[in-house]
Amino acid sequence: MRIFLFAVFFFFTFILKSQKIEGVVLGDSSPIANASVFLHEFSKVVITSQNGEFIFENIPNGTYHLHINFLGYEPEVVLVQSPQKNPITIELHQSSIEIREIEIEESLLNSINDNRARNIEVLNQDQISNSTDVGLVEAMAKLPGVQMINIGNNAAKPIIRGLGFNRVLTNVNGIKQEGQQWGADHGLAIDEGNIESIEIVKGANSLIYGSDALGGVINMHQNSTLPDFGTSVNIGLKLNSVNMRYAPKASIGFRKGDFFTKLSGSFAKAGDIAVPASSFNYNTFVYPIYNEQLKNTASHNYAGSISFGMIKKWGQLRLNHIVFDQKIGFFPGAHGRPNFNLLFDDSNRFDIDMPYQTINNSNTSLQTDFYLPKGWLELDVGFQQNTRQEFEIPHAHKLGPAPENNLALGLSLNTITANIRYHFAPGQGKSIVGVSGQHQQNNEEGFEYFLPSFNTSSTGIFWYREKPVTENVIVNYGARADYLSQHIEQKNISVYNQLNEEIGDTTLTQKRDNSFQNITGAIGFVFKPDHTKVFKINLGSGFRFPTVPELSANGFHHGTFRFEVGNTNLKPERTLSLDGSVNYHNKKFAIDVSPYVNYFLNYIFLEPTGKFASKANGGGQIHQYNQANSLHLGLEFFADWHIVKALHAELKGDGVFGYNLNTNRNLPFMPPINLRLNLSYQISKPEAKNTAEVFAGSNYFASQNLVAINELETPQSIIFNSGVSFRNKSKNPFQIKFEVQNLFNTAYLYHLSRFRLLNLPEAGRSLNMSINYKF
Amino acid sequence: MKTRILTVALILGLTSCKKVDEEKPVISIETPANNQHFEPGKTIDLKGKITDNEALSQVKIDMHSGDGHIHKSTKSIFDLEEIIDIEGKEYALNLPITIPADADTGLYHLIIEATDAEGNEAEFVELDLEIHEH
């Protein structure tokens, strides 16, 4: 590798020509000093001079995006070509609306909200640090079109446009996160302490991201901006009263010359969740909730990350490593059917007793960009290890010898991923060609069985083009082909008679080799008639190869209380998707409406058989995977209004419907229509050194009566929150925020919660706090 | 709300209004009673009725020790499971359960579940039974 890098270095230092991108930033025709200009592709920032001028040097040939930001003006994104014929002039428009800022990512593939015909939401470092939510997914679920499946403490799964599990793809540092996404009872194994920014691309987007990009794509970045020169330290603390959670974090960054490094660590310990109820009803029984706390829902996690990077004339390089270790107790009532005996108070809020699960995840990635004469080459390689273990006391139902230990289900998944992308600019606009490959190995162990050991190899190739058609219209289009091969191992278990004597064995999963292929494409248009309006329309497609559980599962899934049986005849699931958005903004008001419709071909779902599994196998009704065409449509919107300069109102909402066209039933896990209103009042002037803000909001969920078979209907609910935040904007910025969530301690049911099945209310009132300080 | 009505109308328009059986089967148990006591060696007369609007599929009877976990006992752990295929709109459940004479005493759960041909699950019936020697 080292020799290769040196070779590349020598090669390019000879052929590189030093070019520059320069321009001037104007507001109302006069120069703006101190505006920030960001060269997206290379993560470089410059500040404009007194004359509004800026310059980037040593820029290879190509087309680049510049993001220009200045307080009180709309942020602007422009495309520039290198070499430049003339310096560019950028005119900013005054506005008090905080246009949802386009965050700066390391990769060109990400984020050009205005020019790509996609709908993108961003959470930047500031928003992630300041949020007082229990986790990353909770913070994301406040964005329009994003919801979550709440699994309990410190764990949640993201849902985008009503699709989740393997229909949402998460990338960490450009590498697809693989961690048994199909499972209903564990969350995303990434801690907020290691993530600086999150970008959510809504809608089907398999053209660029490949399999699984159906509902949307979440791009998480460990380093979205480079550390300051010298040494800088960030410390932060979050507290939540509802589960007595405390979560400190710290990071230290160092940058000198063209080298930088960052080290960060975080910890979170949480006790049993408090709920505003002293009992719950399940199947005509009333079960107690002692002390209004859900027993054994405590959790803790440790996370850390380290990165090294260098920015050279030949390109840039980053080496990242992230680790995450989590232990979460299962509410004994939600791991199989509730049982009075298991619900007695154990008088310890922080202990984690059986049943519990542990999740260990590590991601190592190398990200490199090489500048070539006509473009640049991006090469990302990643290695991930994900281990998930469930521990419980074995039940007495089974024949045969008792298991030797408490490991019920152990899954260890190793994944190697590589992406190569070449960015170039033939004529106007830009093009990308890319190749990606992935190899996975999964091993299973434990006394319960759900899915087999397997290995898969996949590869994909794509081409993407973005170019201006007229001054106001940008078109983007592309095509992609993918191939996946899979080897599933046989699983035999011993069979015992009533005297516990072994009398032979039986096969739960047959050995099998599968292969799948898929071809997909997309086309989109962006129309910007003037700086106040943007129209986007995109005709795309998404696909997803069947997962191993869908093909070969044969066991009880504790997450769903179902016995699931795979179907080896499944074909890839595909969607044709049409989505668009209309955006209008002026100085005081902004609105964004995004409707979409997906037509699914071979949508994979679990179909009940009406037959029971024997309890030796875990029990439950047997559900078999099947596929059918389905319709999925919805809309999300966002409105932002500065009623007066200091008073700011925000209203977001979304609604989604899914319908299986063969069974004529609703699709499962569809979020209810929901609205989120937030009012904030700025006590001080926004440009002051010390600022303070008070805010209050509410979140309304309509009732969800369009449910899948055997899914429960959920009544409507409304909860309120309120808080105050203070911020010091000096060289050593300091921020503190207090928030009360679920202000009135409302007992409400959330349709997508893991606890919905048991009629358990969601978390009660919580006093939250976040503090961040940088020095 | 308006969007919702529109979308529902759209969905209904797109699909030819096929009727889907969403009605769950119903289980009603006459005997035994909840918290009834039995002696080892005696028979529990499980009697009841299972009904559905269209077609029943299966009934499952599961009786197991009430603490649900392995316990170190010299006596045999009484554990019963019956899965019966049923059909039609009504099924008369009549299953005598003989408790072994050496059955471990204590709390037991008797759970009766049923499904219809579409896969709709009935609300299951759970009875707590006490087995002890007089």
Tab-separated table of C-alpha atoms in Angstrom, chain A residues 103-369:
chain	number	residue	atom	x	y	z
A	103	GLU	CA	-23.549	20.707	5.089
A	104	ILE	CA	-20.193	20.050	3.751
A	105	GLU	CA	-19.220	16.479	3.255
A	106	GLU	CA	-15.961	14.841	2.348
A	107	SER	CA	-17.273	13.174	-0.714
A	108	LEU	CA	-18.534	14.768	-3.843
A	109	LEU	CA	-21.322	12.249	-4.035
A	110	ASN	CA	-22.969	13.850	-1.083
A	111	SER	CA	-24.908	16.985	-0.777
A	112	ILE	CA	-25.696	19.368	-3.386
A	113	ASN	CA	-29.180	19.975	-2.293
A	114	ASP	CA	-29.928	22.520	-4.934
A	115	ASN	CA	-28.463	20.777	-7.934
A	116	ARG	CA	-29.304	17.185	-7.326
A	117	ALA	CA	-32.883	16.232	-7.883
A	118	ARG	CA	-33.056	14.646	-4.439
A	119	ASN	CA	-34.499	15.730	-1.142
A	120	ILE	CA	-31.813	16.003	1.451
A	121	GLU	CA	-31.883	16.789	5.175
A	122	VAL	CA	-28.817	17.602	7.194
A	123	LEU	CA	-27.889	17.510	10.850
A	124	ASN	CA	-24.620	19.334	11.402
A	125	GLN	CA	-22.181	19.049	14.275
A	126	ASP	CA	-23.806	21.881	16.157
A	127	GLN	CA	-27.277	20.361	15.898
A	128	ILE	CA	-26.047	16.921	16.951
A	129	SER	CA	-24.141	18.305	19.952
A	130	ASN	CA	-26.915	20.636	21.062
A	131	SER	CA	-29.734	18.158	20.773
A	132	THR	CA	-30.813	16.831	24.151
A	133	ASP	CA	-32.242	13.640	22.671
A	134	VAL	CA	-31.231	10.223	23.942
A	135	GLY	CA	-29.504	9.233	20.708
A	136	LEU	CA	-28.678	9.966	17.095
A	137	VAL	CA	-31.733	8.291	15.640
A	138	GLU	CA	-34.002	10.238	18.015
A	139	ALA	CA	-32.428	13.468	16.797
A	140	MET	CA	-32.887	12.432	13.153
A	141	ALA	CA	-36.510	11.464	13.739
A	142	LYS	CA	-37.380	15.156	14.176
A	143	LEU	CA	-36.734	15.826	10.500
A	144	PRO	CA	-39.656	15.709	8.076
A	145	GLY	CA	-40.053	12.261	6.529
A	146	VAL	CA	-37.887	10.580	9.167
A	147	GLN	CA	-39.275	8.449	11.998
A	148	MET	CA	-37.842	5.731	14.168
A	149	ILE	CA	-38.598	2.323	15.554
A	150	ASN	CA	-38.035	2.789	19.249
A	151	ILE	CA	-36.480	-0.352	20.692
A	152	GLY	CA	-36.021	0.801	24.248
A	153	ASN	CA	-33.155	2.481	25.888
A	154	ASN	CA	-30.394	3.993	23.785
A	155	ALA	CA	-31.456	2.017	20.749
A	156	ALA	CA	-33.600	2.906	17.769
A	157	LYS	CA	-33.803	2.164	14.084
A	158	PRO	CA	-34.339	4.896	11.507
A	159	ILE	CA	-37.401	4.863	9.254
A	160	ILE	CA	-37.374	7.076	6.180
A	161	ARG	CA	-40.637	7.648	4.340
A	162	GLY	CA	-42.169	4.675	6.110
A	163	LEU	CA	-39.428	2.257	5.089
A	164	GLY	CA	-36.866	0.829	7.461
A	165	PHE	CA	-34.717	-2.212	8.228
A	166	ASN	CA	-32.950	-3.266	5.004
A	167	ARG	CA	-34.843	-0.594	3.059
A	168	VAL	CA	-32.718	2.184	4.535
A	169	LEU	CA	-28.998	2.310	3.905
A	170	THR	CA	-26.542	3.876	6.337
A	171	ASN	CA	-23.025	4.844	5.302
A	172	VAL	CA	-20.367	5.709	7.840
A	173	ASN	CA	-17.393	7.526	6.307
A	174	GLY	CA	-18.595	6.409	2.885
A	175	ILE	CA	-18.747	2.720	3.832
A	176	LYS	CA	-22.090	0.919	4.099
A	177	GLN	CA	-22.879	0.039	7.710
A	178	GLU	CA	-23.695	-3.668	8.047
A	179	GLY	CA	-25.085	-4.868	11.352
A	180	GLN	CA	-28.055	-7.243	10.972
A	181	GLN	CA	-30.340	-4.410	9.843
A	182	TRP	CA	-33.232	-6.884	9.412
A	183	GLY	CA	-33.527	-7.401	13.191
A	184	ALA	CA	-36.399	-5.692	14.970
A	185	ASP	CA	-34.782	-5.454	18.379
A	186	HIS	CA	-31.463	-3.697	18.063
A	187	GLY	CA	-30.556	-0.246	16.895
A	188	LEU	CA	-27.978	1.488	14.811
A	189	ALA	CA	-24.582	0.705	16.363
A	190	ILE	CA	-23.121	4.201	16.036
A	191	ASP	CA	-22.732	6.701	18.848
A	192	GLU	CA	-23.298	10.415	18.419
A	193	GLY	CA	-19.973	11.169	20.123
A	194	ASN	CA	-18.159	9.909	17.034
A	195	ILE	CA	-20.257	11.550	14.377
A	196	GLU	CA	-19.937	15.159	13.272
A	197	SER	CA	-22.597	15.358	10.629
A	198	ILE	CA	-25.459	13.381	9.175
A	199	GLU	CA	-26.971	13.795	5.763
A	200	ILE	CA	-30.251	12.088	4.952
A	201	VAL	CA	-31.086	11.574	1.291
A	202	LYS	CA	-34.771	10.747	1.085
A	203	GLY	CA	-36.286	8.467	-1.530
A	204	ALA	CA	-35.036	5.578	-3.647
A	205	ASN	CA	-31.464	6.173	-4.702
A	206	SER	CA	-29.914	2.894	-5.734
A	207	LEU	CA	-28.215	4.497	-8.732
A	208	ILE	CA	-25.406	5.790	-6.576
A	209	TYR	CA	-25.717	3.686	-3.439
A	210	GLY	CA	-26.742	0.256	-4.711
A	211	SER	CA	-28.858	-2.342	-2.929
A	212	ASP	CA	-31.034	-1.256	0.028
A	213	ALA	CA	-31.322	2.435	-0.927
A	214	LEU	CA	-35.143	2.311	-1.141
A	215	GLY	CA	-36.538	4.538	1.604
A	216	GLY	CA	-33.449	6.657	1.825
A	217	VAL	CA	-29.769	6.876	2.598
A	218	ILE	CA	-28.125	8.144	5.785
A	219	ASN	CA	-24.578	9.401	5.353
A	220	MET	CA	-22.716	9.787	8.623
A	221	HIS	CA	-19.341	11.437	8.831
A	222	GLN	CA	-16.748	11.237	11.513
A	223	ASN	CA	-14.900	14.317	10.211
A	224	SER	CA	-17.131	16.667	8.297
A	225	THR	CA	-14.800	19.584	8.844
A	226	LEU	CA	-11.096	19.623	9.544
A	227	PRO	CA	-9.918	20.437	13.087
A	228	ASP	CA	-8.562	23.942	13.765
A	229	PHE	CA	-4.838	24.507	13.398
A	230	GLY	CA	-3.007	23.616	16.592
A	231	THR	CA	-4.682	21.631	19.315
A	232	SER	CA	-8.354	21.962	20.135
A	233	VAL	CA	-10.509	20.152	22.652
A	234	ASN	CA	-14.275	19.714	22.699
A	235	ILE	CA	-16.075	18.462	25.753
A	236	GLY	CA	-19.754	17.795	26.160
A	237	LEU	CA	-22.247	16.293	28.545
A	238	LYS	CA	-25.863	15.224	28.163
A	239	LEU	CA	-28.278	14.370	30.938
A	240	ASN	CA	-31.795	12.906	30.681
A	241	SER	CA	-33.959	12.456	33.749
A	242	VAL	CA	-36.416	9.960	32.259
A	243	ASN	CA	-33.856	7.176	32.423
A	244	MET	CA	-31.234	8.900	34.610
A	245	ARG	CA	-28.925	8.867	31.632
A	246	TYR	CA	-25.602	10.632	31.692
A	247	ALA	CA	-23.444	10.778	28.652
A	248	PRO	CA	-20.129	12.624	28.703
A	249	LYS	CA	-17.987	12.948	25.599
A	250	ALA	CA	-14.668	14.504	24.693
A	251	SER	CA	-12.600	14.920	21.599
A	252	ILE	CA	-9.201	16.319	20.882
A	253	GLY	CA	-8.120	17.512	17.467
A	254	PHE	CA	-4.702	18.445	16.207
A	255	ARG	CA	-3.691	19.987	12.929
A	256	LYS	CA	-0.310	21.116	11.727
A	257	GLY	CA	0.690	21.824	8.156
A	258	ASP	CA	-0.989	19.244	5.981
A	259	PHE	CA	-1.536	16.700	8.752
A	260	PHE	CA	-4.455	16.349	11.164
A	261	THR	CA	-5.668	13.864	13.727
A	262	LYS	CA	-8.685	13.546	15.971
A	263	LEU	CA	-9.410	11.315	18.930
A	264	SER	CA	-12.805	11.106	20.547
A	265	GLY	CA	-14.490	9.062	23.223
A	266	SER	CA	-17.953	8.896	24.694
A	267	PHE	CA	-19.802	6.967	27.305
A	268	ALA	CA	-23.469	6.675	28.186
A	269	LYS	CA	-25.081	4.958	31.116
A	270	ALA	CA	-28.834	4.864	31.500
A	271	GLY	CA	-31.199	3.350	34.030
A	272	ASP	CA	-34.646	1.863	33.608
A	273	ILE	CA	-37.016	4.079	31.604
A	274	ALA	CA	-39.751	5.904	33.522
A	275	VAL	CA	-43.221	5.712	31.990
A	276	PRO	CA	-46.369	7.533	33.120
A	277	ALA	CA	-48.200	4.311	34.020
A	278	SER	CA	-48.246	1.848	36.880
A	279	SER	CA	-49.649	-1.013	34.833
A	280	PHE	CA	-50.159	-2.151	31.271
A	281	ASN	CA	-52.832	-4.263	29.607
A	282	TYR	CA	-51.893	-7.190	27.474
A	283	ASN	CA	-54.419	-9.687	26.203
A	284	THR	CA	-57.019	-9.075	28.959
A	285	PHE	CA	-54.405	-9.192	31.744
A	286	VAL	CA	-53.227	-6.191	33.702
A	287	TYR	CA	-49.517	-6.329	34.429
A	288	PRO	CA	-47.836	-4.130	37.031
A	289	ILE	CA	-45.104	-1.570	36.329
A	290	TYR	CA	-43.361	-1.133	39.677
A	291	ASN	CA	-42.257	2.451	40.476
A	292	GLU	CA	-43.527	3.422	37.006
A	293	GLN	CA	-40.234	2.171	35.577
A	294	LEU	CA	-39.795	-0.497	32.946
A	295	LYS	CA	-37.744	-3.189	34.585
A	296	ASN	CA	-34.409	-4.125	33.061
A	297	THR	CA	-34.430	-1.450	30.372
A	298	ALA	CA	-31.110	-0.051	31.608
A	299	SER	CA	-28.220	0.148	29.172
A	300	HIS	CA	-24.728	1.399	28.749
A	301	ASN	CA	-22.389	1.974	25.888
A	302	TYR	CA	-18.808	2.953	25.240
A	303	ALA	CA	-17.678	4.416	21.969
A	304	GLY	CA	-14.462	5.813	20.646
A	305	SER	CA	-12.877	6.879	17.412
A	306	ILE	CA	-9.557	7.934	16.027
A	307	SER	CA	-8.662	9.417	12.685
A	308	PHE	CA	-5.519	10.531	10.903
A	309	GLY	CA	-5.486	12.553	7.752
A	310	MET	CA	-3.273	14.438	5.382
A	311	ILE	CA	-3.977	16.928	2.651
A	312	LYS	CA	-1.275	16.931	0.000
A	313	LYS	CA	-0.792	18.275	-3.475
A	314	TRP	CA	-1.457	14.839	-4.918
A	315	GLY	CA	-4.696	14.413	-2.992
A	316	GLN	CA	-5.838	13.576	0.478
A	317	LEU	CA	-5.979	10.577	2.740
A	318	ARG	CA	-7.875	9.697	5.909
A	319	LEU	CA	-7.674	6.679	8.128
A	320	ASN	CA	-10.624	6.247	10.478
A	321	HIS	CA	-11.423	3.769	13.182
A	322	ILE	CA	-14.640	3.696	15.236
A	323	VAL	CA	-15.590	1.281	18.001
A	324	PHE	CA	-18.940	0.872	19.718
A	325	ASP	CA	-19.829	-1.468	22.584
A	326	GLN	CA	-23.326	-1.616	23.979
A	327	LYS	CA	-25.198	-3.662	26.537
A	328	ILE	CA	-28.980	-3.290	26.726
A	329	GLY	CA	-31.412	-5.073	28.994
A	330	PHE	CA	-34.639	-6.375	27.450
A	331	PHE	CA	-37.840	-5.519	29.268
A	332	PRO	CA	-38.746	-9.061	30.401
A	333	GLY	CA	-42.302	-8.437	29.317
A	334	ALA	CA	-41.230	-7.686	25.767
A	335	HIS	CA	-38.978	-10.662	25.203
A	336	GLY	CA	-41.590	-13.284	24.581
A	337	ARG	CA	-44.921	-12.867	26.323
A	338	PRO	CA	-45.212	-10.931	29.570
A	339	ASN	CA	-45.039	-12.936	32.751
A	340	PHE	CA	-45.970	-11.585	36.206
A	341	ASN	CA	-43.057	-13.293	37.915
A	342	LEU	CA	-40.518	-11.581	35.721
A	343	LEU	CA	-41.848	-8.096	36.385
A	344	PHE	CA	-41.139	-7.824	40.130
A	345	ASP	CA	-39.092	-4.828	41.137
A	346	ASP	CA	-35.402	-5.684	41.460
A	347	SER	CA	-34.793	-2.428	43.402
A	348	ASN	CA	-31.884	-1.489	41.179
A	349	ARG	CA	-32.471	0.951	38.381
A	350	PHE	CA	-29.086	0.537	36.698
A	351	ASP	CA	-28.502	-3.213	36.734
A	352	ILE	CA	-28.796	-5.151	33.485
A	353	ASP	CA	-30.144	-8.610	34.128
A	354	MET	CA	-31.081	-11.384	31.724
A	355	PRO	CA	-32.474	-11.208	29.122
A	356	TYR	CA	-30.059	-8.700	27.628
A	357	GLN	CA	-28.106	-8.140	24.456
A	358	THR	CA	-24.628	-6.922	23.682
A	359	ILE	CA	-23.548	-5.255	20.472
A	360	ASN	CA	-19.940	-4.737	19.490
A	361	ASN	CA	-19.217	-2.879	16.327
A	362	SER	CA	-16.003	-1.633	14.808
A	363	ASN	CA	-15.457	0.187	11.532
A	364	THR	CA	-12.043	0.806	10.043
A	365	SER	CA	-11.846	2.758	6.846
A	366	LEU	CA	-9.310	4.342	4.575
A	367	GLN	CA	-10.575	7.208	2.464
A	368	THR	CA	-8.371	8.618	-0.257
A	369	ASP	CA	-8.713	11.156	-3.065
